[in-house]
PDB file of C-alpha atoms in Angstrom:
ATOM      1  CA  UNK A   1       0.000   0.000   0.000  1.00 44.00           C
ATOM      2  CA  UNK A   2       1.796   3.482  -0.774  1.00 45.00           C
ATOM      3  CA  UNK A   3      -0.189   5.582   1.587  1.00 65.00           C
ATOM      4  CA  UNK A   4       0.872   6.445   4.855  1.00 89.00           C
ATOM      5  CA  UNK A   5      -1.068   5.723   7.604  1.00 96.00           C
ATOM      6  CA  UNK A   6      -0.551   6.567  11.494  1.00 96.00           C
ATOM      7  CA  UNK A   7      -2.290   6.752  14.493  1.00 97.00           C
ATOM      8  CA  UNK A   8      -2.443   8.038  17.997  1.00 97.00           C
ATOM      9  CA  UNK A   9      -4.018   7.691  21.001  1.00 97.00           C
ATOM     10  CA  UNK A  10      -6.562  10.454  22.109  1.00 97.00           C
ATOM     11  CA  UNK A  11      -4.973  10.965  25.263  1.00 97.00           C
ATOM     12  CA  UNK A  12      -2.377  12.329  23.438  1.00 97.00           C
ATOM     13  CA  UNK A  13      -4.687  14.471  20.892  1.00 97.00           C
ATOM     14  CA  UNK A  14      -3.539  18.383  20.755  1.00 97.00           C
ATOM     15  CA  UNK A  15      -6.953  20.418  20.646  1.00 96.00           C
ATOM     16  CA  UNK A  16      -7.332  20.838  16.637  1.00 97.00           C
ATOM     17  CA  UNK A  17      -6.765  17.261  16.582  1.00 97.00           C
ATOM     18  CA  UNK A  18      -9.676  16.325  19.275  1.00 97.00           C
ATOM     19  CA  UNK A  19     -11.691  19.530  17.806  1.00 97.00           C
ATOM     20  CA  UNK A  20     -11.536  17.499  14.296  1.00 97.00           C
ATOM     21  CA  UNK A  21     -12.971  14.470  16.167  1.00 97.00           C
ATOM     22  CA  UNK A  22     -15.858  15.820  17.891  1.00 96.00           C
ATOM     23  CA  UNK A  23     -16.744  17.187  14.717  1.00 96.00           C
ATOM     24  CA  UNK A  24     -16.596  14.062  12.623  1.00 94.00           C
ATOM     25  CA  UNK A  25     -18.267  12.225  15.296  1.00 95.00           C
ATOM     26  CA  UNK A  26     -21.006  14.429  15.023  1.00 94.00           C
ATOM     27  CA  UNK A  27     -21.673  14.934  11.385  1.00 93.00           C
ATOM     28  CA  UNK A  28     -25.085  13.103  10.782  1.00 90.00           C
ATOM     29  CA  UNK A  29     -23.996  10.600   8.766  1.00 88.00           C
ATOM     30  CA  UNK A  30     -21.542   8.884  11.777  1.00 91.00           C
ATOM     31  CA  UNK A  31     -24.088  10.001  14.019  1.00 85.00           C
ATOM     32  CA  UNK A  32     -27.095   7.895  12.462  1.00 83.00           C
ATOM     33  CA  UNK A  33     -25.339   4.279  12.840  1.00 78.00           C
ATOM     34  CA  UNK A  34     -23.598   5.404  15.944  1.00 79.00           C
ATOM     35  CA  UNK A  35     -24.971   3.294  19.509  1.00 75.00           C
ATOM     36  CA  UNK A  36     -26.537   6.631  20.392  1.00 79.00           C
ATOM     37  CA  UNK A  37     -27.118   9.392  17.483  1.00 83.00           C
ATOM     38  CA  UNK A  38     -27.468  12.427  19.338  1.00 90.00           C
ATOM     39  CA  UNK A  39     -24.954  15.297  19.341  1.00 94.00           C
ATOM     40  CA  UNK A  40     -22.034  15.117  21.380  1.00 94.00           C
ATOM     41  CA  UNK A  41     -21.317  18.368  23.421  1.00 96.00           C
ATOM     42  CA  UNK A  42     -17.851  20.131  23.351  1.00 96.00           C
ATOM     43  CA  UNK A  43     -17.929  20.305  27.429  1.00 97.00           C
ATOM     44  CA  UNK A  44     -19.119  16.167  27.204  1.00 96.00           C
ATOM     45  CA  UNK A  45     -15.964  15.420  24.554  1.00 96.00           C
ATOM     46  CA  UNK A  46     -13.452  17.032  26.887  1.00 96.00           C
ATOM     47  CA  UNK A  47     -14.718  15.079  29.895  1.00 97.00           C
ATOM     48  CA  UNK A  48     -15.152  11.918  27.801  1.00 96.00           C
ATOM     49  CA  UNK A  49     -11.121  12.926  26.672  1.00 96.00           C
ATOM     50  CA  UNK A  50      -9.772  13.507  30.082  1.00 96.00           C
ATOM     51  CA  UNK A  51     -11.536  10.075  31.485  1.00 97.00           C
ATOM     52  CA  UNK A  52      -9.553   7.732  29.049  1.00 97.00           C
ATOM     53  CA  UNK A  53      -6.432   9.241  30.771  1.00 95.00           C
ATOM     54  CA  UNK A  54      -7.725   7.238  33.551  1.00 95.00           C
ATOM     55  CA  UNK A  55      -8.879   4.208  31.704  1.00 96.00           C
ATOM     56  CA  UNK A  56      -7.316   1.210  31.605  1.00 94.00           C
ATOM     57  CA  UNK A  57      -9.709  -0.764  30.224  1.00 97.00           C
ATOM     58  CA  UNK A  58     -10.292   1.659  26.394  1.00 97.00           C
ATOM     59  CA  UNK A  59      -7.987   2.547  24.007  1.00 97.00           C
ATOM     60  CA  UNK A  60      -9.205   5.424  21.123  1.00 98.00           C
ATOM     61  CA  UNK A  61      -7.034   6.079  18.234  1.00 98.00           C
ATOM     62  CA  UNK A  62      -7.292   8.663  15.806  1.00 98.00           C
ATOM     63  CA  UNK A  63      -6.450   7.471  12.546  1.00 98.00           C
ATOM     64  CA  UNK A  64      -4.862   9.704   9.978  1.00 97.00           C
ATOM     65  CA  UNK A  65      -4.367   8.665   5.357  1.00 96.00           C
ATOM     66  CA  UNK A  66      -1.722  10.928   4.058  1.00 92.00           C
ATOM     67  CA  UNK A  67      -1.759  13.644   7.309  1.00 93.00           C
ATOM     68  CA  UNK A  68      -5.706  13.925   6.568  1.00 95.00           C
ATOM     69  CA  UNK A  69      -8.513  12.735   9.734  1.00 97.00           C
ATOM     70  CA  UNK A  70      -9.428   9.598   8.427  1.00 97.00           C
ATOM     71  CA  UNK A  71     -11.378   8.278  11.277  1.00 97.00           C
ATOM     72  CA  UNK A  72     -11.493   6.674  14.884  1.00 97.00           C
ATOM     73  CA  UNK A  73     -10.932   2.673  16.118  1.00 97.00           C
ATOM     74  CA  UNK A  74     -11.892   1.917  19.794  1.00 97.00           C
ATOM     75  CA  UNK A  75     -10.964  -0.745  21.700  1.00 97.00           C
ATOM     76  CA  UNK A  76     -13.755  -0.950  25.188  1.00 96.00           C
ATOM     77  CA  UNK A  77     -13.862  -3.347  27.790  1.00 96.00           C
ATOM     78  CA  UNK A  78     -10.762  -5.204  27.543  1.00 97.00           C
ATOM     79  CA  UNK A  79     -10.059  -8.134  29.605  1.00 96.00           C
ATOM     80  CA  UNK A  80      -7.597 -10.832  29.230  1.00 95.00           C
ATOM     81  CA  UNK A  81      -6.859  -9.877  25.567  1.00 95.00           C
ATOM     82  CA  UNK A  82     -10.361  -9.561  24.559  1.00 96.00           C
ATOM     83  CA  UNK A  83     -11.932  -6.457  23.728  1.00 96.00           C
ATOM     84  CA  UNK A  84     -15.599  -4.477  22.413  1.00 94.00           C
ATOM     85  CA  UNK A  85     -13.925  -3.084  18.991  1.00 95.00           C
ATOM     86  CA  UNK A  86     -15.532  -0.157  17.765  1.00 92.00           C
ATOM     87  CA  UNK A  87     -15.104   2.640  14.604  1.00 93.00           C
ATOM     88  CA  UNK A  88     -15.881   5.593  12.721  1.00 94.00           C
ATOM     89  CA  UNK A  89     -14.751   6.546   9.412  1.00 95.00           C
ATOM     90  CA  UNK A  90     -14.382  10.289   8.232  1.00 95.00           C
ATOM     91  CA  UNK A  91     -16.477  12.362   5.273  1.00 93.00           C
ATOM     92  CA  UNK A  92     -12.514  12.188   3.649  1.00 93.00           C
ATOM     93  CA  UNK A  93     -12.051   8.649   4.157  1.00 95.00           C
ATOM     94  CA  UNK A  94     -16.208   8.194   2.596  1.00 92.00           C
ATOM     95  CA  UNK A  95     -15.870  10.332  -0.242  1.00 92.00           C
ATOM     96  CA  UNK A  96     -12.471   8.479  -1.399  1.00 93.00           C
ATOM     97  CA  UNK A  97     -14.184   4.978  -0.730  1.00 92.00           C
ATOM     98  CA  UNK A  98     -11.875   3.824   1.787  1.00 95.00           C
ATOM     99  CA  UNK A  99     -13.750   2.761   4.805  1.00 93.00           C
ATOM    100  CA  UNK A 100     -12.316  -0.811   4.060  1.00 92.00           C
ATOM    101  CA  UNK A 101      -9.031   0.319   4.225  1.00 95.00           C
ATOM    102  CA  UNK A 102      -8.828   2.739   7.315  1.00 95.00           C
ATOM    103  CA  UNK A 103     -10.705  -0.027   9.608  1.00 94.00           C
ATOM    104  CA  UNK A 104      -8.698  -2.438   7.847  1.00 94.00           C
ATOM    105  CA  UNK A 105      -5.494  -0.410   9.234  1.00 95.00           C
ATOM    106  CA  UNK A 106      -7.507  -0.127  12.430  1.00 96.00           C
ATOM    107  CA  UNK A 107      -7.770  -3.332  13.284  1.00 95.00           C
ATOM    108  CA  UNK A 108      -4.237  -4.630  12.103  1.00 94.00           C
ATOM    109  CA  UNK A 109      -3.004  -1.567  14.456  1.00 96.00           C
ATOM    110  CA  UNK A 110      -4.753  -2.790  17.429  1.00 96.00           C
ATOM    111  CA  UNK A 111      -4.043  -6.439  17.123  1.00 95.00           C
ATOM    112  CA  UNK A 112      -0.153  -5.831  16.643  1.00 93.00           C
ATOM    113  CA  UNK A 113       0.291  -3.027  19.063  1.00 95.00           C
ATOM    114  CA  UNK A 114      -1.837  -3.427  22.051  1.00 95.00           C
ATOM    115  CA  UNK A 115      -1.432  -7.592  21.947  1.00 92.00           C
ATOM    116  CA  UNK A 116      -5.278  -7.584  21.554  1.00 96.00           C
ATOM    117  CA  UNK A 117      -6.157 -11.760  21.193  1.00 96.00           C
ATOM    118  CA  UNK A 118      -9.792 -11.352  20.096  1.00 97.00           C
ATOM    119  CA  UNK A 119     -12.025  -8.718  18.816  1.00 97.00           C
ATOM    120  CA  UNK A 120     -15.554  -8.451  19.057  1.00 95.00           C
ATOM    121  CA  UNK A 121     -18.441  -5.879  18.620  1.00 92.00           C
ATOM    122  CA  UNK A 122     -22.086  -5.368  17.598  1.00 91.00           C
ATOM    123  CA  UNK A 123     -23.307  -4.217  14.256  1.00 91.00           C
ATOM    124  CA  UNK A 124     -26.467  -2.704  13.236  1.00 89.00           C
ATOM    125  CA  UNK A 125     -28.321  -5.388  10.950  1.00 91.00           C
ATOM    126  CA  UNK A 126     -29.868  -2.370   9.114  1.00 91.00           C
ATOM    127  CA  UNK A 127     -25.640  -0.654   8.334  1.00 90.00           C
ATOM    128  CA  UNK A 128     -25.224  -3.023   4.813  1.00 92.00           C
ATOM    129  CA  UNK A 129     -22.362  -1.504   4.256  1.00 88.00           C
ATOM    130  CA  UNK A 130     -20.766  -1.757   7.683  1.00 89.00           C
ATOM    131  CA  UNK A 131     -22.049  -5.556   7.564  1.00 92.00           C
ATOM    132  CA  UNK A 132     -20.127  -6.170   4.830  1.00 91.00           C
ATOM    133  CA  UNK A 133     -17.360  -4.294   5.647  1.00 89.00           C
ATOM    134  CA  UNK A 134     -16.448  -6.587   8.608  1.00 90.00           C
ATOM    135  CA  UNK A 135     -17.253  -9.772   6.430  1.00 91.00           C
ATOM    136  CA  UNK A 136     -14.831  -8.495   4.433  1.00 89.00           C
ATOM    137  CA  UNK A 137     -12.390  -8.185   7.315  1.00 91.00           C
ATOM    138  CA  UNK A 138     -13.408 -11.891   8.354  1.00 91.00           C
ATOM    139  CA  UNK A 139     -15.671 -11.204  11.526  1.00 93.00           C
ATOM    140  CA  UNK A 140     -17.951 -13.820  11.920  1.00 94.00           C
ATOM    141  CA  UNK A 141     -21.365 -13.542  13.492  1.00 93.00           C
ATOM    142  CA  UNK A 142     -21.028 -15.009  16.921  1.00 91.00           C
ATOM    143  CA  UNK A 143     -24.527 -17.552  17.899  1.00 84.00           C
ATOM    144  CA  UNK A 144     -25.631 -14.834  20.573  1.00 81.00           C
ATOM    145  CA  UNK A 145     -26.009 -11.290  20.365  1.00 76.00           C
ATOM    146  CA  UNK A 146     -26.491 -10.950  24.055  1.00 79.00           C
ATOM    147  CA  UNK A 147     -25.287  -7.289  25.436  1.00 79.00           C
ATOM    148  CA  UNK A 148     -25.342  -5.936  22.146  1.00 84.00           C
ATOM    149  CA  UNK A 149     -29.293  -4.877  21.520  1.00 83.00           C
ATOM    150  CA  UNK A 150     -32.595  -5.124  19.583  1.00 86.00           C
ATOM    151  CA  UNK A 151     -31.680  -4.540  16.064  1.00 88.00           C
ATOM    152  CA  UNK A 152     -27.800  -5.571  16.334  1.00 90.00           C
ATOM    153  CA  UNK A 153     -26.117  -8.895  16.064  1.00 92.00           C
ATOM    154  CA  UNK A 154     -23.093  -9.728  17.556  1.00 94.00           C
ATOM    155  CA  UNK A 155     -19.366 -10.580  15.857  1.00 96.00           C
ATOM    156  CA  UNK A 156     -15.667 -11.510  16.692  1.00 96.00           C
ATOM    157  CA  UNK A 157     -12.690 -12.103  15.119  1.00 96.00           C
ATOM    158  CA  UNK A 158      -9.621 -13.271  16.762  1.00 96.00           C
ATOM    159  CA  UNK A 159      -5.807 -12.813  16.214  1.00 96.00           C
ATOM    160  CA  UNK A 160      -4.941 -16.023  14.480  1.00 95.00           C
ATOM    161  CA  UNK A 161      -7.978 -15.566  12.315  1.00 95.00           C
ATOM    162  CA  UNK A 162      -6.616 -12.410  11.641  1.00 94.00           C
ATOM    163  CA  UNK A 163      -3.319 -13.160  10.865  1.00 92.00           C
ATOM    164  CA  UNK A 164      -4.571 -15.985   8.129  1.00 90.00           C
ATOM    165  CA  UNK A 165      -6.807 -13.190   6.627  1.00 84.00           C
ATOM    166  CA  UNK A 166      -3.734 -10.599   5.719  1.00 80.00           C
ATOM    167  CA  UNK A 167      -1.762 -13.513   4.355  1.00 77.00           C
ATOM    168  CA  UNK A 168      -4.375 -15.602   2.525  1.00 81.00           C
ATOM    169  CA  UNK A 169      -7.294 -13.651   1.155  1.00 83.00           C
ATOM    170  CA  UNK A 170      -6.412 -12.302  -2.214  1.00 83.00           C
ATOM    171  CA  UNK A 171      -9.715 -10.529  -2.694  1.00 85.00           C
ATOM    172  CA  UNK A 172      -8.939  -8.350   0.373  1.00 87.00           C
ATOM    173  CA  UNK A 173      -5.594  -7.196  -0.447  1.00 87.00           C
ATOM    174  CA  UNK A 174      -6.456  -6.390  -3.663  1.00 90.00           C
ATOM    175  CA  UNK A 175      -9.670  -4.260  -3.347  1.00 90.00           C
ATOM    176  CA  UNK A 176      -7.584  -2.376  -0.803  1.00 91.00           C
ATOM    177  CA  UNK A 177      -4.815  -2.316  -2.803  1.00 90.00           C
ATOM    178  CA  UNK A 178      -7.006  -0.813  -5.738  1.00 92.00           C
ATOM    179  CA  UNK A 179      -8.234   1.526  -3.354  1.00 92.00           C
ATOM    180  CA  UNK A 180      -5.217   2.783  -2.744  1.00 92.00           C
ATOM    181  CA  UNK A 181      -3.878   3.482  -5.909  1.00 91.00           C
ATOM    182  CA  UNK A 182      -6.987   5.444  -6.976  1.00 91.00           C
ATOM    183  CA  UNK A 183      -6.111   7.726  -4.274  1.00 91.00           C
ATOM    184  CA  UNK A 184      -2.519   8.490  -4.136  1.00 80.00           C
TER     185      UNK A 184
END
């Protein structure tokens, strides 16, 4: 891939950086797939900000394509390597067509820096796109849903699964790969 991407934890966010969050998070179109879609106060961000500082148990990385805000992948609840994996994508990461790609970063980032074993999340049944985003990415719908909500079904992946996926699915690498080059 010839782009660059890099990431960094929000407790380490200067203010434009965190500013450029809120903002994304709040633009209707994250908003309307989000867990809860209402707007997200500057006073709420900064407290929500300062708590992970405190957190053990989340990780939040902003993730930037090329020094642009291409989006967010959260890590919640972790215990003994397992962890609630969440993300956004940004309005510049939508309009290029590279929401595969940036959560595709996302999660290889995770895994291979925070020594994360197994992910797993709920996704809105209703978010096509987001549902076949992460069967793109190889999570697997798990045979309960339980914690995750009417309307939402529940998926995982782990690290060895992961680790097969980047070396042995051809149809991945490629679309991202394509991706890529149509955005240099």
């Amino acid at each position: 891939m010839n782009a660059i991407y890099s990431f960094k934890n929000f407790t380490e966010l200067n203010e434009l950086e965190s500013e450029e969050v809120l903002q994304g998070r709040n633009k209707e179109e994250v908003r309307r797939w989000m867990t809860s879609d209402r707007m997200i106060t500057s006073d709420e961000h900064r407290r929500f900000m300062d708590s992970l500082k405190l957190n053990d148990t989340s990780i939040y990385v902003r993730i930037e394509r090329a020094g642009c805000f291409a989006g967010v992948y959260s890590l919640n609840d972790i215990v003994d390597g397992a962890a609630l994996g969440g993300f956004w994508v940004s309005e510049f990461t939508r309009q290029r067509f590279l929401a595969l790609n940036v959560v595709f970063q996302g999660m290889d980032y995770m895994f291979r820096t925070y020594g994360i074993g197994r992910i797993y999340g709920c996704q809105r049944i209703d978010n096509l796109g987001t549902v076949r985003l992460n069967a793109l990415l190889g999570l697997k719908r798990c045979v309960s849903s339980a914690g995750c909500g009417e309307g939402f079904e529940k998926i995982e992946i782990t690290r060895l699964q992961w680790d097969q996926i980047i070396f042995q699915a051809p149809k991945l690498l490629k679309l991202i790969n394509r991706a890529e080059r149509l955005n240099p």
